[in-house]
Phi, psi and omega in degrees: 000143175281163182303318181297323180290320178298316180299318180295315180296319180296315179299315181297319180298313180298314180298316180296315181297314181292321180296326180278341187261324187237152172288139186298336179286347178257308179223128181224135180240142176214165176245177181149175181246212183299315180301316182292317180296320179299319179292318180300322183293346178277349183280148184276073178288160175285328183201142178239127173244129180229136172235130183164210185278163179296319182296316179289327177302322178296322179293316180299315181294318180296317180293318181294330182295335181293334176253009184055038180276124176301145185229141170239121182248125174248097190255159181294151179205185180261123184240098186276152165257116181264120182245114181270172180293343182263002183290152171281101188294328178298309181293316182300312183295320179297317182288323179296313180296317179302314180293330183276333183269348177300121183053034179055040177079005183266058175224156182288343182255009179292142174296128184278315178206168179250133175244105191237145175298131184301335182291336182242007184300313183301315179294320179298315180300317178302317181286324177300315180294320179302311183285333175297316179294322181293321187276323184232008181074171179271006175227066185297334180294339179262357181274114184293341180272350180277126189293158175270160172283143192301327180205162179296325178302314182285329175297316178296322178298316180296319180298325180291336182280346184271125171261118188304325183288352180255356181285124176245352177201137179076216177106345182271159177207162171238205184285348184228338186233159172228135177297154167301123187238121179257129179247138178242164180057039177274147176240165179290352178271348180290150182304325184293342180265008183254002177205162176294134183286309180051052180186180188276044176246130185236096178284148178239127175239136181251157176227158180254338183225126183303333180290345178294328191298309185302311181294320182291316181291334177286336183257351179258153184277000000 
């Protein structure tokens, strides 16, 4: 199935299940794109909950304010895995890779990037690559169990975030999938560190002093 067909089938399944399970005055599901969502936001709901990007969150809040509708926004952010020199690197690397490959990194709880003590960075990278190969093989684009990116738009967005000179593992993609891609020597000034990745790209940033972390994470988005 193509991505558009998968999306259509998934939407229909959810709508059918909810329609058969709940009365429409309590829970109602529908599909649609930007025009439909824009129209829905003009309605005077009691409460609006939105999960998604910061840019769309601003639109939801602005529209809801016209009806004085309370809003709860669960927006994308940067979620680091901090690996200290005292960490069990075998366990840490295995869990990081597992968390990053679930749905090809397209989950809200996926590790966004790694912040690792420079003394153990080389060993950690070695183990990350080892477990990536074990879990999804060294040819994930050919692995039928390895998930696709949700849309071509998001695949193109992810591809733009990759700087080829920083790729130390993976980096390839086709029309529907992207390999688990590990980037090294990334800085907080790189484009990939300015938005939630929500995909199978894993940047690595190193530190020399554990005290750097608190101040840096408080000042970075």
